[in-house]
mmCIF file of C-alpha atoms in Angstrom:
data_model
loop_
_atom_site.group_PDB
_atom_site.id
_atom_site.type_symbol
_atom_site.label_atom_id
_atom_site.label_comp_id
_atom_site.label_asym_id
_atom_site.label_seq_id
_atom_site.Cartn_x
_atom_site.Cartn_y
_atom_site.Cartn_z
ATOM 1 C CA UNK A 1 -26.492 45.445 -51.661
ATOM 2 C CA UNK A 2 -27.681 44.597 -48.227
ATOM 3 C CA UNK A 3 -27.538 41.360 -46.274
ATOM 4 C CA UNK A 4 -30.253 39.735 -44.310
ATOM 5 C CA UNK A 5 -26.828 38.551 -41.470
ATOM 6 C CA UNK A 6 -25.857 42.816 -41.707
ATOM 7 C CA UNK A 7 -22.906 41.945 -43.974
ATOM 8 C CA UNK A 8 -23.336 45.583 -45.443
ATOM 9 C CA UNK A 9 -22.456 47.145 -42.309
ATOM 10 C CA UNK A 10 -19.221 45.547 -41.496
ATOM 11 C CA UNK A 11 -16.102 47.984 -41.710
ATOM 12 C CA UNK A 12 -13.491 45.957 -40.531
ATOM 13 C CA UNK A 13 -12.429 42.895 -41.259
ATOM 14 C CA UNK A 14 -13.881 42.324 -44.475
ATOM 15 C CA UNK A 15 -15.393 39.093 -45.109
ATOM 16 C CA UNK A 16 -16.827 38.384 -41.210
ATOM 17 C CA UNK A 17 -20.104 38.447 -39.982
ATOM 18 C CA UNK A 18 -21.661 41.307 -37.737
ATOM 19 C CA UNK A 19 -20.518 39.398 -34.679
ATOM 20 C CA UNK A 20 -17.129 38.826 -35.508
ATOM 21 C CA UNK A 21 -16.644 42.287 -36.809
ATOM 22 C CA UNK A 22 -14.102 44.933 -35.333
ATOM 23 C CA UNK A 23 -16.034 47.652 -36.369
ATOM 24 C CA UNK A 24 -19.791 48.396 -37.435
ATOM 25 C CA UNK A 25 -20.815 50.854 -39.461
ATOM 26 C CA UNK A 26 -23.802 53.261 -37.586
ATOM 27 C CA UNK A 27 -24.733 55.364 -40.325
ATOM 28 C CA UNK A 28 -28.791 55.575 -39.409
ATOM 29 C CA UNK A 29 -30.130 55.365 -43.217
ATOM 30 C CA UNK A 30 -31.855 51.984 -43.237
ATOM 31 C CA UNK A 31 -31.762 49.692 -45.940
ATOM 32 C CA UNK A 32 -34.430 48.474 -47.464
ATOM 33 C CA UNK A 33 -35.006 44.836 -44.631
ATOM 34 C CA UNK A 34 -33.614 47.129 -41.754
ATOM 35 C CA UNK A 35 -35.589 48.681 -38.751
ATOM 36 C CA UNK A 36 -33.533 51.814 -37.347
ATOM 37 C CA UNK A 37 -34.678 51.860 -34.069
ATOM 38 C CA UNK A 38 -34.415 55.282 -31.103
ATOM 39 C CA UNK A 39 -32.692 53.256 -27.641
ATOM 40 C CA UNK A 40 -33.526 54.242 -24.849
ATOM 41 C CA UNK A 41 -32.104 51.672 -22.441
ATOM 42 C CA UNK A 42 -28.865 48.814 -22.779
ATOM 43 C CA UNK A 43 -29.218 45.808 -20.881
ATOM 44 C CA UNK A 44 -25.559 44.545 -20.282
ATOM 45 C CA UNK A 45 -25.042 41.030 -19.983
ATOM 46 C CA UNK A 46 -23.429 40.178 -16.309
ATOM 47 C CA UNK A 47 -20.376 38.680 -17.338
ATOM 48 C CA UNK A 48 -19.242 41.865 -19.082
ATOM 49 C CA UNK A 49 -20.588 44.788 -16.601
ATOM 50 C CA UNK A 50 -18.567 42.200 -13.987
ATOM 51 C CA UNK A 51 -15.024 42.718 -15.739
ATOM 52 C CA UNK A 52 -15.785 45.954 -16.663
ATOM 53 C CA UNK A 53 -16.814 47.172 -12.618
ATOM 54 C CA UNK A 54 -13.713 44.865 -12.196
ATOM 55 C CA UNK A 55 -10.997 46.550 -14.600
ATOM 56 C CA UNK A 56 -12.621 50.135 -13.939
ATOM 57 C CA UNK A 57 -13.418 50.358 -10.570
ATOM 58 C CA UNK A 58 -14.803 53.242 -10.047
ATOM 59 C CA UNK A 59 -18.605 54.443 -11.793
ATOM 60 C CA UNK A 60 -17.675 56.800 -14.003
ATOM 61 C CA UNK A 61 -14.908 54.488 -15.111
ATOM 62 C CA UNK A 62 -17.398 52.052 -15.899
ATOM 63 C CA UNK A 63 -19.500 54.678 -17.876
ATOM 64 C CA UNK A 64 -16.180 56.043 -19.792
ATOM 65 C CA UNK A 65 -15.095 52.363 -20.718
ATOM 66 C CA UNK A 66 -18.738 51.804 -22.537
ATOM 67 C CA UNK A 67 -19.126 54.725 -24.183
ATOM 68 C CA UNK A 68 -15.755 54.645 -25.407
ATOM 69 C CA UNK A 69 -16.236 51.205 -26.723
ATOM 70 C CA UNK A 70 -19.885 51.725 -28.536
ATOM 71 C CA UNK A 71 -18.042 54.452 -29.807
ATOM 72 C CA UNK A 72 -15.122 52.425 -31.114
ATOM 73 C CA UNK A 73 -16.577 49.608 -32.321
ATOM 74 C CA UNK A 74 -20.110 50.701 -33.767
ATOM 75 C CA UNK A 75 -21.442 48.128 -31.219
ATOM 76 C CA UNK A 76 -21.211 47.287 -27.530
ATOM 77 C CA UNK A 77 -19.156 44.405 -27.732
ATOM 78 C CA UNK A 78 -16.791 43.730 -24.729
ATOM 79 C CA UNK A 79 -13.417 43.117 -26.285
ATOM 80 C CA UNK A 80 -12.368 41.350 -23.063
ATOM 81 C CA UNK A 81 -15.582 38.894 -22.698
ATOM 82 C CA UNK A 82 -16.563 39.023 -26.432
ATOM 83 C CA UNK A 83 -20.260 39.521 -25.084
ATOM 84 C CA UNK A 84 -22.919 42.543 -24.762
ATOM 85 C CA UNK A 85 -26.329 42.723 -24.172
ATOM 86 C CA UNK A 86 -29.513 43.896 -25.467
ATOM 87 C CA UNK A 87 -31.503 47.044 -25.754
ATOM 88 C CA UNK A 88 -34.958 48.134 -25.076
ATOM 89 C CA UNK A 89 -36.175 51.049 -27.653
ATOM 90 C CA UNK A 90 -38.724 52.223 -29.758
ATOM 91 C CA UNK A 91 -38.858 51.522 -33.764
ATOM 92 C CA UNK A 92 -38.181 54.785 -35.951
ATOM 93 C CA UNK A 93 -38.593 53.350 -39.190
ATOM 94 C CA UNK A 94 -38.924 49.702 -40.803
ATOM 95 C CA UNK A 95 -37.812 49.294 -44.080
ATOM 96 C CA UNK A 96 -40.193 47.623 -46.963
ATOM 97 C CA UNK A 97 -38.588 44.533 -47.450
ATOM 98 C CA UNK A 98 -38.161 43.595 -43.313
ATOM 99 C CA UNK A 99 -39.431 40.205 -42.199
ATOM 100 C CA UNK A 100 -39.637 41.240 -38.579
ATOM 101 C CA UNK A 101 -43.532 42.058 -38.383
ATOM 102 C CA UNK A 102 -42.599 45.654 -36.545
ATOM 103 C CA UNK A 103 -44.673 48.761 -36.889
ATOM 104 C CA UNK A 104 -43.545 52.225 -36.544
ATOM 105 C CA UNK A 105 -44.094 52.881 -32.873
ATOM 106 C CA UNK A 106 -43.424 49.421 -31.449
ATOM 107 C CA UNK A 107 -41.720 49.581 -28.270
ATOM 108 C CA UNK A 108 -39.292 47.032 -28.425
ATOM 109 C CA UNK A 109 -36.595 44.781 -26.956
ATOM 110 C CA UNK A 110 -33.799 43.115 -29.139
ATOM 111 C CA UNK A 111 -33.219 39.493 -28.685
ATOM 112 C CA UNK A 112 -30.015 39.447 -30.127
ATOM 113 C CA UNK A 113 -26.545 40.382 -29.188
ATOM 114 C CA UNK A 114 -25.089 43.643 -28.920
ATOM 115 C CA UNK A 115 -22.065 42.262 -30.298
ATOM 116 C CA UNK A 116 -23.928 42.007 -33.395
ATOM 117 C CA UNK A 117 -26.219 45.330 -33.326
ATOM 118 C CA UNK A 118 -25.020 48.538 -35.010
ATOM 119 C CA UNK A 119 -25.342 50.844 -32.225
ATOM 120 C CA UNK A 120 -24.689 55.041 -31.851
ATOM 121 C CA UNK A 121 -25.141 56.318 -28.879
ATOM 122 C CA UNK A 122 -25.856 60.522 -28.877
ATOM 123 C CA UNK A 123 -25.254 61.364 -25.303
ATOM 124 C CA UNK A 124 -22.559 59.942 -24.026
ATOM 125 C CA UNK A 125 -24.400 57.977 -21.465
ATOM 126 C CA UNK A 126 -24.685 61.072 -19.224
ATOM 127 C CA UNK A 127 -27.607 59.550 -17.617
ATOM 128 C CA UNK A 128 -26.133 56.060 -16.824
ATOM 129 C CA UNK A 129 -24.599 56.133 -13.052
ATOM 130 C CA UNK A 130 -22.434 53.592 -14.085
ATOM 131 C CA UNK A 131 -24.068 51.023 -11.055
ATOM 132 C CA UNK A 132 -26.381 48.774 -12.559
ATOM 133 C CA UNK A 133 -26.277 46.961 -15.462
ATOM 134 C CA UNK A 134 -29.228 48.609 -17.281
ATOM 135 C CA UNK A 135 -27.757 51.820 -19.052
ATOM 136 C CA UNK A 136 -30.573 54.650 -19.597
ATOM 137 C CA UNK A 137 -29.159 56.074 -23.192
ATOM 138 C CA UNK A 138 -30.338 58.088 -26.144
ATOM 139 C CA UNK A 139 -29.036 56.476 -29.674
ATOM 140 C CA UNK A 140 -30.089 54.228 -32.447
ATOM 141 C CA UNK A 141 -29.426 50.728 -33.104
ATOM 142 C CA UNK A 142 -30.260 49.255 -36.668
ATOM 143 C CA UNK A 143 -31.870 45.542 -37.019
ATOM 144 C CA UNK A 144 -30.949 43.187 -39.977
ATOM 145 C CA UNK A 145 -33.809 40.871 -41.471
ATOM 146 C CA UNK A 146 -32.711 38.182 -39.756
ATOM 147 C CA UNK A 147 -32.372 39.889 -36.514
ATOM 148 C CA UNK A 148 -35.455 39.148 -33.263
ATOM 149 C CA UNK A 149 -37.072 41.461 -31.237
ATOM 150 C CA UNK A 150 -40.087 41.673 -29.218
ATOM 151 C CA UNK A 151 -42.634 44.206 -28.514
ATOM 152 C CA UNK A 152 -42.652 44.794 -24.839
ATOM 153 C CA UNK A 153 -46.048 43.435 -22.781
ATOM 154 C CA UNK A 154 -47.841 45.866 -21.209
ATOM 155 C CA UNK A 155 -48.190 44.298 -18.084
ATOM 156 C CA UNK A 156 -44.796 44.737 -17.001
ATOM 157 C CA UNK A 157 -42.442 47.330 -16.061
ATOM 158 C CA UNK A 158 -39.937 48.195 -18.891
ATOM 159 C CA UNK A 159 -36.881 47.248 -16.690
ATOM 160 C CA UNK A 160 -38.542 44.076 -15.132
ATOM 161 C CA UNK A 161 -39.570 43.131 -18.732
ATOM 162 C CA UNK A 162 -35.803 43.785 -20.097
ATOM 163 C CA UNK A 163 -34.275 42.226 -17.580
ATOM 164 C CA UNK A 164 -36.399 38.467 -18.163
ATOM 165 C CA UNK A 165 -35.931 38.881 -22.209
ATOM 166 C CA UNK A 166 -32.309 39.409 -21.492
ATOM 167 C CA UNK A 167 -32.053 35.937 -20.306
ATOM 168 C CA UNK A 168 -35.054 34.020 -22.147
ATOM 169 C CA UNK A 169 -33.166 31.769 -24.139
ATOM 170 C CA UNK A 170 -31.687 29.941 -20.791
ATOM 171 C CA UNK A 171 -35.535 28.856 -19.290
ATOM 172 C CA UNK A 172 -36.686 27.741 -22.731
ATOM 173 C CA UNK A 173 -33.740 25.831 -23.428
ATOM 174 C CA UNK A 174 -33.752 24.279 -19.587
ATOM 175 C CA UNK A 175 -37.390 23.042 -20.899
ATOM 176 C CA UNK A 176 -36.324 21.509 -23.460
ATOM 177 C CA UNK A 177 -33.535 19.449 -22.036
ATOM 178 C CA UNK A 178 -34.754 18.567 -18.944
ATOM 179 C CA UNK A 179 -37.934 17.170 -20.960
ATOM 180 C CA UNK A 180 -35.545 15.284 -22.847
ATOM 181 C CA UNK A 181 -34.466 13.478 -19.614
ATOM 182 C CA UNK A 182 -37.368 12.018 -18.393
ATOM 183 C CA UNK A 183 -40.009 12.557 -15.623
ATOM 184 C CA UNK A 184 -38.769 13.140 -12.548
ATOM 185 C CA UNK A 185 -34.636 13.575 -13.362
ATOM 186 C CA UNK A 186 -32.567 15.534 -11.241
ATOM 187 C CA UNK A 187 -31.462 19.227 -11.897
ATOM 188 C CA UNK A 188 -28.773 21.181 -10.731
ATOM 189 C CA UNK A 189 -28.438 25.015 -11.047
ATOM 190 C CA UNK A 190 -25.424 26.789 -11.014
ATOM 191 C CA UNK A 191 -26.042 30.446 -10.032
ATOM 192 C CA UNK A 192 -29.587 29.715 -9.455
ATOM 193 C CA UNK A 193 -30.328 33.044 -7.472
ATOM 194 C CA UNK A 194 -29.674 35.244 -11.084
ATOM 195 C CA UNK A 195 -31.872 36.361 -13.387
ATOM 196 C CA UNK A 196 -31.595 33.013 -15.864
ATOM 197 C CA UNK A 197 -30.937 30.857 -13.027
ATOM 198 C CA UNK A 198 -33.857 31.648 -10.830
ATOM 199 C CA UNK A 199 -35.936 31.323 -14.717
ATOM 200 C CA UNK A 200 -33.987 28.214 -15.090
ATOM 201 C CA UNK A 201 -35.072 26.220 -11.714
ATOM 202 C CA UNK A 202 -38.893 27.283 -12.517
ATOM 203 C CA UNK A 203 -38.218 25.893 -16.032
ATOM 204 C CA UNK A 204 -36.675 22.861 -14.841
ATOM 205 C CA UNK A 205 -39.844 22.419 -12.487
ATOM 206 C CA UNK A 206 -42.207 22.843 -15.017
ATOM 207 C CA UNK A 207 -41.010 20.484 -17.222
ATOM 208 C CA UNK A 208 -40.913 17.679 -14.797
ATOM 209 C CA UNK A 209 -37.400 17.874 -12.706
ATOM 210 C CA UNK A 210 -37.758 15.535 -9.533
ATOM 211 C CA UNK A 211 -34.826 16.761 -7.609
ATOM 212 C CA UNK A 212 -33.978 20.672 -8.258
ATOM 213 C CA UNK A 213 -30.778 21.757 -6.748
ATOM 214 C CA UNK A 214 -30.278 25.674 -6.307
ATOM 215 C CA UNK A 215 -25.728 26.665 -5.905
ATOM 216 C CA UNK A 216 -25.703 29.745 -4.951
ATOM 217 C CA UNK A 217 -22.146 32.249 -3.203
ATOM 218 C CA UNK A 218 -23.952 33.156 -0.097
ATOM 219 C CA UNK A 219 -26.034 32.666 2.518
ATOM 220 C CA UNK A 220 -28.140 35.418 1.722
ATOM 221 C CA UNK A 221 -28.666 34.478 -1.467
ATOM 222 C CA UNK A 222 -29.861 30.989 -0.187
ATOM 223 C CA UNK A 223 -32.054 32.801 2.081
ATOM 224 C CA UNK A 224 -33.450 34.672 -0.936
ATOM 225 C CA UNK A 225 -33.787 31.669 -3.229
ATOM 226 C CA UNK A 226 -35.495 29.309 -0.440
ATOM 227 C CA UNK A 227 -38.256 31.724 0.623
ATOM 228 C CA UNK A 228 -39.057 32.176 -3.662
ATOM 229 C CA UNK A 229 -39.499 28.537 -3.206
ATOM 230 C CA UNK A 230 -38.105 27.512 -6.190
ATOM 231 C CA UNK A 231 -35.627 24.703 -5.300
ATOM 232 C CA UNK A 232 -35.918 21.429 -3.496
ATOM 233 C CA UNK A 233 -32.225 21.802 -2.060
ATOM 234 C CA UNK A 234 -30.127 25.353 -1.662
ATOM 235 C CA UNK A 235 -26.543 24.684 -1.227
ATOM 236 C CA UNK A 236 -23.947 27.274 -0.868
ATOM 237 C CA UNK A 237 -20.584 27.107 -2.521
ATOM 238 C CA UNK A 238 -17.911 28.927 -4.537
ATOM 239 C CA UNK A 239 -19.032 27.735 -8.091
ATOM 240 C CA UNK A 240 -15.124 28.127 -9.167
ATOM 241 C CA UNK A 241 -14.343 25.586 -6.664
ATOM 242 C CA UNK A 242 -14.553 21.702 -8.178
ATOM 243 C CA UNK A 243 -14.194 20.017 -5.175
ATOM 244 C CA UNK A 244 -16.706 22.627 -2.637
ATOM 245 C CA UNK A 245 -19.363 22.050 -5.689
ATOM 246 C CA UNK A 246 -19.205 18.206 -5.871
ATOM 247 C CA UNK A 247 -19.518 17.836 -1.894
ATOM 248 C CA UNK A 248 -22.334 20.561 -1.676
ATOM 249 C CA UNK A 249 -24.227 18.975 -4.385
ATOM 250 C CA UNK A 250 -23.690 15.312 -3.135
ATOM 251 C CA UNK A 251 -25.363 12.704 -5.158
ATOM 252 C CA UNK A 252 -24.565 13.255 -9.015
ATOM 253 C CA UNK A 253 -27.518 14.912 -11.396
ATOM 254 C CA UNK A 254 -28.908 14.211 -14.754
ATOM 255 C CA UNK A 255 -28.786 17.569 -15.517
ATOM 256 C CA UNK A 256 -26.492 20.512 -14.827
ATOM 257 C CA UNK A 257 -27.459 24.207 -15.919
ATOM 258 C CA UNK A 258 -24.953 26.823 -15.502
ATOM 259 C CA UNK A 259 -25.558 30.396 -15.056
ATOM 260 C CA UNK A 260 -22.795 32.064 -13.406
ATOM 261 C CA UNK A 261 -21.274 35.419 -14.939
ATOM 262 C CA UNK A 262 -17.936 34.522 -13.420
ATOM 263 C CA UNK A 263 -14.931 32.269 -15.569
ATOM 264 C CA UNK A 264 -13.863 29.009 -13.567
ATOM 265 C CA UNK A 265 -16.908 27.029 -13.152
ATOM 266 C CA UNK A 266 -16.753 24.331 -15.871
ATOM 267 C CA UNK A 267 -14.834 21.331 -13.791
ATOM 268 C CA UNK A 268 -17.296 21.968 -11.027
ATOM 269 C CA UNK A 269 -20.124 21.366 -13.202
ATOM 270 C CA UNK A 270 -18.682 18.197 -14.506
ATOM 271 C CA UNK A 271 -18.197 16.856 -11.556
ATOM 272 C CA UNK A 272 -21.476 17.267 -10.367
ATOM 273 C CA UNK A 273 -23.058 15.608 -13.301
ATOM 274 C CA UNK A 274 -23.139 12.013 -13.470
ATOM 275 C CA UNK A 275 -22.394 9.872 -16.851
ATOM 276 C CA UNK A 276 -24.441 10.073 -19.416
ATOM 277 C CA UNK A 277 -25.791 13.692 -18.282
ATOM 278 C CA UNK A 278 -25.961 16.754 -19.736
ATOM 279 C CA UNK A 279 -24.685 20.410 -18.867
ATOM 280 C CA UNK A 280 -25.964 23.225 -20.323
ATOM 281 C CA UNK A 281 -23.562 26.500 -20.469
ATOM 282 C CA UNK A 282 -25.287 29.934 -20.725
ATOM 283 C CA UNK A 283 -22.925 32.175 -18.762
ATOM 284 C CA UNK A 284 -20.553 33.884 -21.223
ATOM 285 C CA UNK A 285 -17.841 33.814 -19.155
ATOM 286 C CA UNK A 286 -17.511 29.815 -20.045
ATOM 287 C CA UNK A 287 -14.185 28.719 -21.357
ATOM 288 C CA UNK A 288 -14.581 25.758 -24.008
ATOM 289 C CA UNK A 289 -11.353 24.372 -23.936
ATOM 290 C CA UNK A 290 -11.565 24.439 -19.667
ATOM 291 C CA UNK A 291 -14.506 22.480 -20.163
ATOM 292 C CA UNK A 292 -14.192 19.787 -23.052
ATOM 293 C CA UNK A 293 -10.419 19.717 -21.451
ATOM 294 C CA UNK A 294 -11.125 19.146 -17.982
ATOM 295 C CA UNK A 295 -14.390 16.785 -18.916
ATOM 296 C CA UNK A 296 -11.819 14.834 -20.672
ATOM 297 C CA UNK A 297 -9.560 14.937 -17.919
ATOM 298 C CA UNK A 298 -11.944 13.548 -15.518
ATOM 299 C CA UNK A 299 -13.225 10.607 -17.632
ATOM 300 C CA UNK A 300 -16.652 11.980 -17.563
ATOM 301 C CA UNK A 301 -19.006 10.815 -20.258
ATOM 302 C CA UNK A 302 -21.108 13.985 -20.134
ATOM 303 C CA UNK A 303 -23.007 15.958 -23.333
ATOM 304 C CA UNK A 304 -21.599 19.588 -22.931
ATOM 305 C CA UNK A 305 -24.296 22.278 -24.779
ATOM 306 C CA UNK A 306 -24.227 25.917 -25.019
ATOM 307 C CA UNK A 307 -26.637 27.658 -24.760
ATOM 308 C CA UNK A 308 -26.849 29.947 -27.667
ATOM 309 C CA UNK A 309 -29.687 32.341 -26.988
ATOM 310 C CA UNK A 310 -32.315 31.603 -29.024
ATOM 311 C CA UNK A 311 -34.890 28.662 -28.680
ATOM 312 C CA UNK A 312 -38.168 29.296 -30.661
ATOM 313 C CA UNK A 313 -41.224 31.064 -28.579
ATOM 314 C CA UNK A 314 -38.371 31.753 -26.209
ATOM 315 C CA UNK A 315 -39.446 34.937 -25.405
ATOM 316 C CA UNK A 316 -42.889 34.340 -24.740
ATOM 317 C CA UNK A 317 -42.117 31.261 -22.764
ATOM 318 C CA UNK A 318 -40.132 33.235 -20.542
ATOM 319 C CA UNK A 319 -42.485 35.847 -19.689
ATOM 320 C CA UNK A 320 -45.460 33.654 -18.735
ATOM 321 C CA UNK A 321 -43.096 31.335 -16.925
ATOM 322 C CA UNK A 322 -41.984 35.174 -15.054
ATOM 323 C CA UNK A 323 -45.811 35.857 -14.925
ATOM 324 C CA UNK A 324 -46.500 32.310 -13.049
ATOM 325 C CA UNK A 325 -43.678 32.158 -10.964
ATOM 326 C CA UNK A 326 -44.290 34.653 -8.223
ATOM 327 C CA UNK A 327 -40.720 33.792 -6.740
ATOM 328 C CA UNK A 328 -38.921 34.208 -10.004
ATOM 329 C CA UNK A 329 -40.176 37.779 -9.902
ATOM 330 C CA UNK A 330 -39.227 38.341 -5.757
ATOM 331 C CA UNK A 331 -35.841 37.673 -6.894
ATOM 332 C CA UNK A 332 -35.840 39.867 -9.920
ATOM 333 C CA UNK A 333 -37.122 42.846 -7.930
ATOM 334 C CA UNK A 334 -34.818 42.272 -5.068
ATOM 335 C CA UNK A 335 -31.629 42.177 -7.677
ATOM 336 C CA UNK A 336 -33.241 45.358 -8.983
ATOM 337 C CA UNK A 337 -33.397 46.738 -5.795
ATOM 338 C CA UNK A 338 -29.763 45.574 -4.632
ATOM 339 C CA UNK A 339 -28.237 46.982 -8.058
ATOM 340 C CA UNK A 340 -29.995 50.507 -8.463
ATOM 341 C CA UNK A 341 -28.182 53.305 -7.386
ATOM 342 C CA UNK A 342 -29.727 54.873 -4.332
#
């Protein structure tokens, strides 16, 4: 009997949800609420293609590593980072009883987790340099009837649209918090030359934000980030460095959003938030116990949220925020450019 979570397709351990699974089972019948669906692109999730290029070094390390763990697992779930991705492909078959309003033909993008998406892959990624986070593939991926996806717009170019559904959930989310906090509160971004974090400041200016601070690693990527326009103040620090982030920053903020793909940067974040403040996690690479523990640690009476991926209309909100934005989409198509194999 299948399950609307993909309980049907879990091999190992028994009793856990698609997520939490081991191993996934592939095989491409479809059950009767499934969509079987031909990839033809992964979108990995920073955090992950960052330890991987770390651990691996070279490209075709990189490129073994994944294949080896879709593979594996049934899934492309980074047993080191315990994240993914997301896919772009086009919808093979949808079975009677799906919910998810997709037609045969649909050119798609999943909205959730590869760490939770049955996934074969049928050539080895022979056409993925093993450079850029977007991994050019030929394989199917099944959908549960509880799963999301959206049909690509057909304004934008696949990769440009995979790359802003990749990261929609951290702009609609921003929204909604910094709405919470009242007109004109102030808003710091951690990482807030990235893909979510350059989303996130045009989010957090939309919805009101008086004071928008950009942290960025370089002075390049300031440069970058000041001529989109999106911030008030660009400040350049090491995000994994407390003390660097609470003098860059100065003055405390209401609101701290953090979008960095590398481990280290919760005790920065609180200490740049003042009491009563919120801070918003979306990189995957965020350690709870680092960050309840070291909140505690510094007496700071801070709401700690994290951001889970999904916000309702996310995806929709994030492309006409990308569409309105024209510096959201500079930086996009310079990261493109910086990250594609030449």
């Amino acid at each position: 009997m299948s399950s609307p979570y993909g309980l049907h397709r879990v091999l190992e351990p028994a009793g856990v949800l698609p997520q939490q699974a081991w191993r996934l089972s592939t095989e491409p019948g479809s059950w009767p609420d499934e969509v079987l669906v031909d990839v033809e692109r992964l979108n990995l999730d920073a955090a992950s293609y960052r330890q991987l290029r770390e651990a691996h070094g070279s490209p075709d390390a990189v490129r073994r590593a994944v294949a080896g763990i879709i593979e594996q697992r049934g899934k492309m779930h980074n047993p080191v980072t315990g994240s993914g991705g997301m896919l772009l492909g086009t919808v093979r078959e949808v079975g009677p009883e799906s919910p998810l309003g997709l037609r045969k033909g649909d050119r798609i993008a999943t909205l959730v987790s590869l760490t939770l998406t049955p996934l074969r892959i049928d050539d080895g990624l022979a056409d993925w340099s093993g450079e850029s986070e977007q991994v050019p593939c030929r394989g199917t991926a099944v959908l549960f009837g509880r799963s999301i996806a959206a049909v690509l717009p057909p304004d934008l170019p696949d990769e440009l649209a995979l790359s802003v559904l990749d990261v929609c959930g951290a702009p609609a989310l921003t929204d909604r918090v910094v709405r919470a906090a009242g007109p004109k509160s102030s808003v710091l971004v951690l990482g807030g030359g990235g893909k979510s974090g350059s989303l996130s400041l045009a989010a957090a200016r939309k919805a009101g934000a008086g004071r928008l601070v950009a942290l960025v690693p370089t002075d390049a990527e300031a440069d970058a980030v000041r001529a989109a326009g999106l911030a008030d103040e660009i400040v350049v620090a090491d995000a994994r460095n407390p003390l660097a982030v609470a003098e860059a920053v100065g003055e405390q903020v209401d609101t701290t959003i953090v979008c960095v793909d590398v481990p280290g940067t919760e005790h920065g974040a609180v200490l740049a938030t003042s009491d009563g403040g919120t801070i918003v996690f979306f990189s995957m690479a965020t350690s709870f116990s680092a960050a309840a523990l070291g909140a505690e640690g510094l007496a700071a009476d801070v709401r700690m949220l994290i951001g889970n991926g999904f916000v309702p209309g996310h995806a929709t909100f994030a492309l006409d925020l990308f569409r309105e934005t024209p510096g959201v989409r500079e930086l996009f198509e310079r990261r493109e450019r910086h990250t594609s194999p030449t």
